[in-house]
mmCIF file of C-alpha atoms in Angstrom:
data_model
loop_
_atom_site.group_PDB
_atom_site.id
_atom_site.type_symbol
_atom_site.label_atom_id
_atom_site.label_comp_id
_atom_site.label_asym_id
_atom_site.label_seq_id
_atom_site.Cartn_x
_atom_site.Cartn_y
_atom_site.Cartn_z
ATOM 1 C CA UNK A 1385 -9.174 -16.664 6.469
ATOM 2 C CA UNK A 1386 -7.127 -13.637 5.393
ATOM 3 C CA UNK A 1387 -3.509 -13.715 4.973
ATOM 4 C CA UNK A 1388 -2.873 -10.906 7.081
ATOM 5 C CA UNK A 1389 -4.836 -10.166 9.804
ATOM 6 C CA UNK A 1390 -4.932 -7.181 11.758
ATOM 7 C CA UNK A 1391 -7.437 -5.182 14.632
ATOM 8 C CA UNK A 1392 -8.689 -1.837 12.719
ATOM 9 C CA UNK A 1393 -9.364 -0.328 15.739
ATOM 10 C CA UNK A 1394 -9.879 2.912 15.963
ATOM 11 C CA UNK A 1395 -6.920 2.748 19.502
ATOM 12 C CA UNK A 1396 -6.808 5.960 21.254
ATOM 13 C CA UNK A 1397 -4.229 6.839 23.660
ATOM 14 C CA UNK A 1398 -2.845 9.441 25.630
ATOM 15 C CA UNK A 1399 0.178 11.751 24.675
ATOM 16 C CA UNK A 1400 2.878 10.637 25.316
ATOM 17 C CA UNK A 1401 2.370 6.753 25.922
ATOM 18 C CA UNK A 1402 3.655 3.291 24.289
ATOM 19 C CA UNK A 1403 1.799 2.212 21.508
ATOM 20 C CA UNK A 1404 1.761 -1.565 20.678
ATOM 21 C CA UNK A 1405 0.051 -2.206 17.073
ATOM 22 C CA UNK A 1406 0.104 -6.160 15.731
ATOM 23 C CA UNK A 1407 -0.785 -8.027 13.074
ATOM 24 C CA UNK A 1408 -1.007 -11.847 12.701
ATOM 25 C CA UNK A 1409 -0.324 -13.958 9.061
ATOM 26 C CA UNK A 1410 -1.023 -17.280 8.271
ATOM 27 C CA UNK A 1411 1.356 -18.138 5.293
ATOM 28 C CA UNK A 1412 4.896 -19.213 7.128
ATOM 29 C CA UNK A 1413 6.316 -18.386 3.619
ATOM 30 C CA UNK A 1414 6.230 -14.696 4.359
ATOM 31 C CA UNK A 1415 9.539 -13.523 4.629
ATOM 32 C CA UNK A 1416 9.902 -9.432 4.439
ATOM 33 C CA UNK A 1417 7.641 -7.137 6.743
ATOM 34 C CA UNK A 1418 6.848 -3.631 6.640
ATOM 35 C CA UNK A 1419 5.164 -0.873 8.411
ATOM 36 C CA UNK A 1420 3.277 1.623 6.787
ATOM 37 C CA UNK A 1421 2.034 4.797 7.577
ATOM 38 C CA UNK A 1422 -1.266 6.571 6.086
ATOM 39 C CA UNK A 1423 -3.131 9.858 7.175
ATOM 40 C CA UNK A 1424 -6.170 10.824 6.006
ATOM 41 C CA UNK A 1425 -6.786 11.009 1.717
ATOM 42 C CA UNK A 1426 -2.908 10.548 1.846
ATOM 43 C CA UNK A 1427 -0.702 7.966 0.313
ATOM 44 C CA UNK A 1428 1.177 5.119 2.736
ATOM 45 C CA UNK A 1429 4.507 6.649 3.534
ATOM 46 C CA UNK A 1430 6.880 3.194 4.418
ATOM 47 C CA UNK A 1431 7.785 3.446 8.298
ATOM 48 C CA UNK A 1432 9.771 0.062 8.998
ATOM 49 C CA UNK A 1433 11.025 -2.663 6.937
ATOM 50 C CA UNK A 1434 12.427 -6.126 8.601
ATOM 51 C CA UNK A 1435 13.183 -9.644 7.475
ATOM 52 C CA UNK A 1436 14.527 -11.823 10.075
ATOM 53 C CA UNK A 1437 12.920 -12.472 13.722
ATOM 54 C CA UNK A 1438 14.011 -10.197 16.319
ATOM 55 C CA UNK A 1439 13.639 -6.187 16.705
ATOM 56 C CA UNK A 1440 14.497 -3.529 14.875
ATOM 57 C CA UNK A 1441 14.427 0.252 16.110
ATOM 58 C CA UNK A 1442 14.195 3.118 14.071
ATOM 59 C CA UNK A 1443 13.882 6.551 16.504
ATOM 60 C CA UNK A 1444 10.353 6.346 18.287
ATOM 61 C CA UNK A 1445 9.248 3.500 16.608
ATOM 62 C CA UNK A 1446 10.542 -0.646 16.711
ATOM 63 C CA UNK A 1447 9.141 -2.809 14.461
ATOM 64 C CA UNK A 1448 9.160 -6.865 15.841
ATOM 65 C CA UNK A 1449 8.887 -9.969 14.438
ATOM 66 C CA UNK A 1450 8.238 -13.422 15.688
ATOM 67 C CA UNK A 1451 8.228 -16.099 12.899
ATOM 68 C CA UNK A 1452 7.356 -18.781 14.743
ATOM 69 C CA UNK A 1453 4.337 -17.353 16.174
ATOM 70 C CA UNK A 1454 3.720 -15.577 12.624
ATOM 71 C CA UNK A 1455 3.387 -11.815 14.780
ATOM 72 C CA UNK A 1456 4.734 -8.963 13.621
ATOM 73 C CA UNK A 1457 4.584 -5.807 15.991
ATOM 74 C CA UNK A 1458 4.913 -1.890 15.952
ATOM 75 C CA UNK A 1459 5.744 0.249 18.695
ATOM 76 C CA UNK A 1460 5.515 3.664 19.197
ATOM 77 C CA UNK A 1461 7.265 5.226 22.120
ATOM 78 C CA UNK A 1462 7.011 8.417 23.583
ATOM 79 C CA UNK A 1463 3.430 9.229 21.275
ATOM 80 C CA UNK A 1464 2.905 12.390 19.649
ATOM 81 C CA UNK A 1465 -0.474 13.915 18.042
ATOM 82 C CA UNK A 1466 1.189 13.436 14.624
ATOM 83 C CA UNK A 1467 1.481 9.767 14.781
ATOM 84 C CA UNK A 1468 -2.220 9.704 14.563
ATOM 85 C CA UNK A 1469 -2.636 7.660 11.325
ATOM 86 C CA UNK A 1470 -3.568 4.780 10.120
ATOM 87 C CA UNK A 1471 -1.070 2.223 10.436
ATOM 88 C CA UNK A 1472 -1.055 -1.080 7.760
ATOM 89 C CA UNK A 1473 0.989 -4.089 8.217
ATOM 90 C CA UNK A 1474 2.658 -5.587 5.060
ATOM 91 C CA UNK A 1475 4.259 -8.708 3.817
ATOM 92 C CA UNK A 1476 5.503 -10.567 0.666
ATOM 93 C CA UNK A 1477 7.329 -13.283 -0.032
ATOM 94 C CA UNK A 1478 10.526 -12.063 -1.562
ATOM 95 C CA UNK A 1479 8.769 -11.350 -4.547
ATOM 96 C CA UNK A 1480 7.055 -7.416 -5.154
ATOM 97 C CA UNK A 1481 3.479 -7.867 -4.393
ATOM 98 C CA UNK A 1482 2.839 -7.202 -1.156
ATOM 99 C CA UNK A 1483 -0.139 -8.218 0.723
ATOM 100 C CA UNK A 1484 -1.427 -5.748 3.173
ATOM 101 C CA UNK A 1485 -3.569 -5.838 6.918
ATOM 102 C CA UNK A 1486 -6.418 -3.834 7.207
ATOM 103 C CA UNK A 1487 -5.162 -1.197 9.021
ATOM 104 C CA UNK A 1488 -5.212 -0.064 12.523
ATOM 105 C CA UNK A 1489 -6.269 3.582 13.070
ATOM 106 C CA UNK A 1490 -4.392 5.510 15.841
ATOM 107 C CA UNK A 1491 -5.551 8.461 17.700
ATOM 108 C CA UNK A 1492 -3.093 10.435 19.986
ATOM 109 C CA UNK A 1493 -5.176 12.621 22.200
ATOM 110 C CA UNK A 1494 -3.077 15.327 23.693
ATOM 111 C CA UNK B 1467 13.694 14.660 -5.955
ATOM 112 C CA UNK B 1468 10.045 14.367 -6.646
ATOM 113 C CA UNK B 1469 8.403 11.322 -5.177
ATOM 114 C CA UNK B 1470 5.863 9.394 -7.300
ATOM 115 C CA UNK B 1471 3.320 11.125 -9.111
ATOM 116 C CA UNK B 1472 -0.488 10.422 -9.617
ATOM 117 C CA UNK B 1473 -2.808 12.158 -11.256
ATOM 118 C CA UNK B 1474 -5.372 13.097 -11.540
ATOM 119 C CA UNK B 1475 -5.864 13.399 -7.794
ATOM 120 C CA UNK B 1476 -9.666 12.886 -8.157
ATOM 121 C CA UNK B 1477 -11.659 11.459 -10.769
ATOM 122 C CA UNK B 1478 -15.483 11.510 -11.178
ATOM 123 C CA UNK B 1479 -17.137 9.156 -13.921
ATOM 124 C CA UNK B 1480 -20.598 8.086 -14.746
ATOM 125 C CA UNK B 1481 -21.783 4.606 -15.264
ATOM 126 C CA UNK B 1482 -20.127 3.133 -18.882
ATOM 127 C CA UNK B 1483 -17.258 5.962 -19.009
ATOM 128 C CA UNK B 1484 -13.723 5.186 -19.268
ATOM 129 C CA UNK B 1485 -11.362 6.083 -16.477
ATOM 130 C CA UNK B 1486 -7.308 6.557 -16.891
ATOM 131 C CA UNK B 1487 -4.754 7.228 -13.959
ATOM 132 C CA UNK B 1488 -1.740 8.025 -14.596
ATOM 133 C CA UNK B 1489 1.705 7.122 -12.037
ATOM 134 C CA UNK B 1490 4.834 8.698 -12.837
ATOM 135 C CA UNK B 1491 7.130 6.560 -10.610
ATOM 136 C CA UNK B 1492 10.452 8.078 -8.853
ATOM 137 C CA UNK B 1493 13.158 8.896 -11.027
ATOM 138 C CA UNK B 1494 15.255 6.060 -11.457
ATOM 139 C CA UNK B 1495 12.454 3.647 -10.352
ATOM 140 C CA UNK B 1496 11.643 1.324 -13.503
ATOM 141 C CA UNK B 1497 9.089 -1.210 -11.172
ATOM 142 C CA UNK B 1498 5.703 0.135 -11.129
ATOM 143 C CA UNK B 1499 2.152 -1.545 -8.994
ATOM 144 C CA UNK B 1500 -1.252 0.021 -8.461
ATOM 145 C CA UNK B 1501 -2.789 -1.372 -5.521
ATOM 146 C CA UNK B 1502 -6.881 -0.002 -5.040
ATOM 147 C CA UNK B 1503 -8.081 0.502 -1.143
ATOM 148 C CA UNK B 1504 -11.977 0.358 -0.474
ATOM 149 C CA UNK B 1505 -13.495 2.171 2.076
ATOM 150 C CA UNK B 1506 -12.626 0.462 5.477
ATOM 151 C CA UNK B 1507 -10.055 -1.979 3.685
ATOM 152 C CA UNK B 1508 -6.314 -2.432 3.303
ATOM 153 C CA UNK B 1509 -4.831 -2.033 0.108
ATOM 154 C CA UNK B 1510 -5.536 -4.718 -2.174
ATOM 155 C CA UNK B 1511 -2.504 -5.447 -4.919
ATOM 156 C CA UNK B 1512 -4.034 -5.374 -8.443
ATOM 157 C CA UNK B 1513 -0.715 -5.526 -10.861
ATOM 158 C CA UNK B 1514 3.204 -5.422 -10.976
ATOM 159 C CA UNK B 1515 4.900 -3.898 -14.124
ATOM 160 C CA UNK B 1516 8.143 -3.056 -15.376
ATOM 161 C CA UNK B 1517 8.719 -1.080 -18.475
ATOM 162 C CA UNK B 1518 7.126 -2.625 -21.271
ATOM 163 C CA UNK B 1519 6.348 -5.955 -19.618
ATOM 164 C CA UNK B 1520 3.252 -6.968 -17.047
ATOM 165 C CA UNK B 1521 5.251 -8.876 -14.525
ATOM 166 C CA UNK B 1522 2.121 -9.839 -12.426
ATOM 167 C CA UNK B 1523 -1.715 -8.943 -12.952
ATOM 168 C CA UNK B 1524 -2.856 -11.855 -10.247
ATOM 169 C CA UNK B 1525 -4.891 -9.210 -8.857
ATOM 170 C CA UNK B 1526 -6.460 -7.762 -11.777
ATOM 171 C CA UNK B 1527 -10.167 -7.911 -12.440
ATOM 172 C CA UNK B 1528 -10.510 -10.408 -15.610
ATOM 173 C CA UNK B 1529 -12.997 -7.621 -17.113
ATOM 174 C CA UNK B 1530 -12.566 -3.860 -18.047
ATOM 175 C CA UNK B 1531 -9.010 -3.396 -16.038
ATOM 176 C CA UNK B 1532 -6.006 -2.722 -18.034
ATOM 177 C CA UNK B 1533 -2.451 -1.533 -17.489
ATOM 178 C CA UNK B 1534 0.429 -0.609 -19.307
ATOM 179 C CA UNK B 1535 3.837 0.657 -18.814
ATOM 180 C CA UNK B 1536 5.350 2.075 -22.174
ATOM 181 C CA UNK B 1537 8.697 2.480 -22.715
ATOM 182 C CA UNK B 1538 8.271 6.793 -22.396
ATOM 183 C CA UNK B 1539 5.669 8.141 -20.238
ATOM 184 C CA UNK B 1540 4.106 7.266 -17.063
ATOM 185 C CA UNK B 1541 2.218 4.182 -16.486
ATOM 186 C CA UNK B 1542 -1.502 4.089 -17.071
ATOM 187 C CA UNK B 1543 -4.235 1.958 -15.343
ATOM 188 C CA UNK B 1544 -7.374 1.849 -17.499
ATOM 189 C CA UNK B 1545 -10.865 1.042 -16.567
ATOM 190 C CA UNK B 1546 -13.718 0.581 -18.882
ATOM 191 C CA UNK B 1547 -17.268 1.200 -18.422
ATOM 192 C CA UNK B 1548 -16.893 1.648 -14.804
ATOM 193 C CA UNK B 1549 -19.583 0.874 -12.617
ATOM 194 C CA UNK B 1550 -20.383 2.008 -8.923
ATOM 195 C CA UNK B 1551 -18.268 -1.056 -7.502
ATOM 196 C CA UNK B 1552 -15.411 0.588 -9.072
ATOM 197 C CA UNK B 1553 -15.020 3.388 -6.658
ATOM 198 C CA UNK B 1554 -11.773 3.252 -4.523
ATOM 199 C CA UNK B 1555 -8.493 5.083 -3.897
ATOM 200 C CA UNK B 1556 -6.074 3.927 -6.661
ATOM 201 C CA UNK B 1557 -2.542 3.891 -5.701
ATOM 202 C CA UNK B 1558 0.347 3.649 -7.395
ATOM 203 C CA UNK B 1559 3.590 2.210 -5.886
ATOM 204 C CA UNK B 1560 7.376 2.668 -7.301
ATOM 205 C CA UNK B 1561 10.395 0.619 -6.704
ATOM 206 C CA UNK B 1562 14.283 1.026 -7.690
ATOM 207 C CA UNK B 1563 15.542 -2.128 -10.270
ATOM 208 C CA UNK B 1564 16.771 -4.931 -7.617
ATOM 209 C CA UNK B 1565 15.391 -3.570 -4.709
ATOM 210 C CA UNK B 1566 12.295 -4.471 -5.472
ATOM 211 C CA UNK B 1567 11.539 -6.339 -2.433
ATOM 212 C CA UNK B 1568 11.871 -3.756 0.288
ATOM 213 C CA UNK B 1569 10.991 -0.785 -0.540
ATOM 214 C CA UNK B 1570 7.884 0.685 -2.540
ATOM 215 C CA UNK B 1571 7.323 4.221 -2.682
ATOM 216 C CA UNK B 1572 3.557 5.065 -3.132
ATOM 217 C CA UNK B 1573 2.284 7.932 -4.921
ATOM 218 C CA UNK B 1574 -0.705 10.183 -3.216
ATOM 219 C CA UNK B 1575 -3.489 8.178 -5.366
ATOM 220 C CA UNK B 1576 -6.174 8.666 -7.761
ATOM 221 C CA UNK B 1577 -9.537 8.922 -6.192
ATOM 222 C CA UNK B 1578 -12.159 8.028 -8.626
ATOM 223 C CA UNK B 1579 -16.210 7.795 -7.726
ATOM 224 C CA UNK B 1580 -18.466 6.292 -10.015
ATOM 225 C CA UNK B 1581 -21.616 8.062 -10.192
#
């Protein structure tokens, strides 16, 4: 089983709708999550960072986190052509390595 | 304020060669990690360093990988004769001393192919 589990899509959508990306984890010990943000032959550009449980809302985007359920989500409101990416899930423990999802690859058709 | 630097950018080897990237992490940034990403696959972490010391190298392949982090200069990931399996997007990651938990700044990456 991987640590961090996550649907790679590809999830197209509409301009202009909510996107809802998720990832799952397995070790309970996770304790820092982050979203990144990839396009194409580009290096992951850090979106979101949370620790606790409970939302946190940066513009467009809010980045969720249920511990006890060991979910973490990203949503996009309002979805524009540029936020077609590919979006990775990340954790750690507290410490610096941080274990990534697979990635979930977002289309935004206008 | 230049983010973190990789380079090369792309990197072509035969089977047996030697391959070196290069990360010159954001100034101010003395916590350095290279992370590889397969095609179709998240990043994988490979090994943490901070100047002069290897803090972690869990995910480093027993054989041929290397890395360093001298005290001038960028940090260098090594791989001996590579082999076909080694092909991958190498990134490099930087973080600020004590903040190391939150926020890692990745570089563009090395692509290397192994032919």
């Amino acid at each position: 089983q991987k640590e961090v589990e996550q649907d790679p899509g590809p999830l197209s959508v509409p301009e202009g709708a909510i996107v809802s990306l998720n990832c799952t984890y397995s070790n309970s010990a996770f304790q820092y999550f982050m979203w990144y943000r990839q396009y194409s032959r580009k290096g992951p550009e850090l979106l979101m960072y949370t620790y606790s449980s409970g939302n946190k809302e940066d513009g467009r985007f809010t980045a969720q986190v249920d511990k006890s359920s060991k979910y973490i989500s990203l949503f996009i409101r309002d979805s524009q052509p540029s936020d077609s990416a590919t979006y990775l899930c990340a954790t750690n423990f507290g410490n610096e390595k941080l274990t990534f999802g697979t990635g979930t690859r977002l289309t935004i058709i206008p | 304020n230049a983010g973190v630097m990789q380079n090369p950018r792309h990197l072509v080897r035969r089977r047996g060669q030697e391959a070196r990237l290069r990360c010159s992490p954001m100034k101010g940034h003395s916590h350095v990690y290279w992370y590889r990403q397969l095609p179709e696959e998240g990043l994988k972490f490979m090994v943490y360093l901070q100047k002069e010391n290897i803090i972690d190298e869990s995910g480093m392949p027993k054989e041929r990988f290397s890395a360093e982090f001298p005290k001038e200069g960028p940090s260098i990931l090594r791989i001996q004769q590579v082999v076909r399996g080694d092909s991958a997007a190498y990134f490099c990651a930087s973080s600020p001393p004590g903040q190391s938990t939150d926020t890692q700044y990745f570089g563009p990456g090395t692509r290397l192919t192994v032919l």
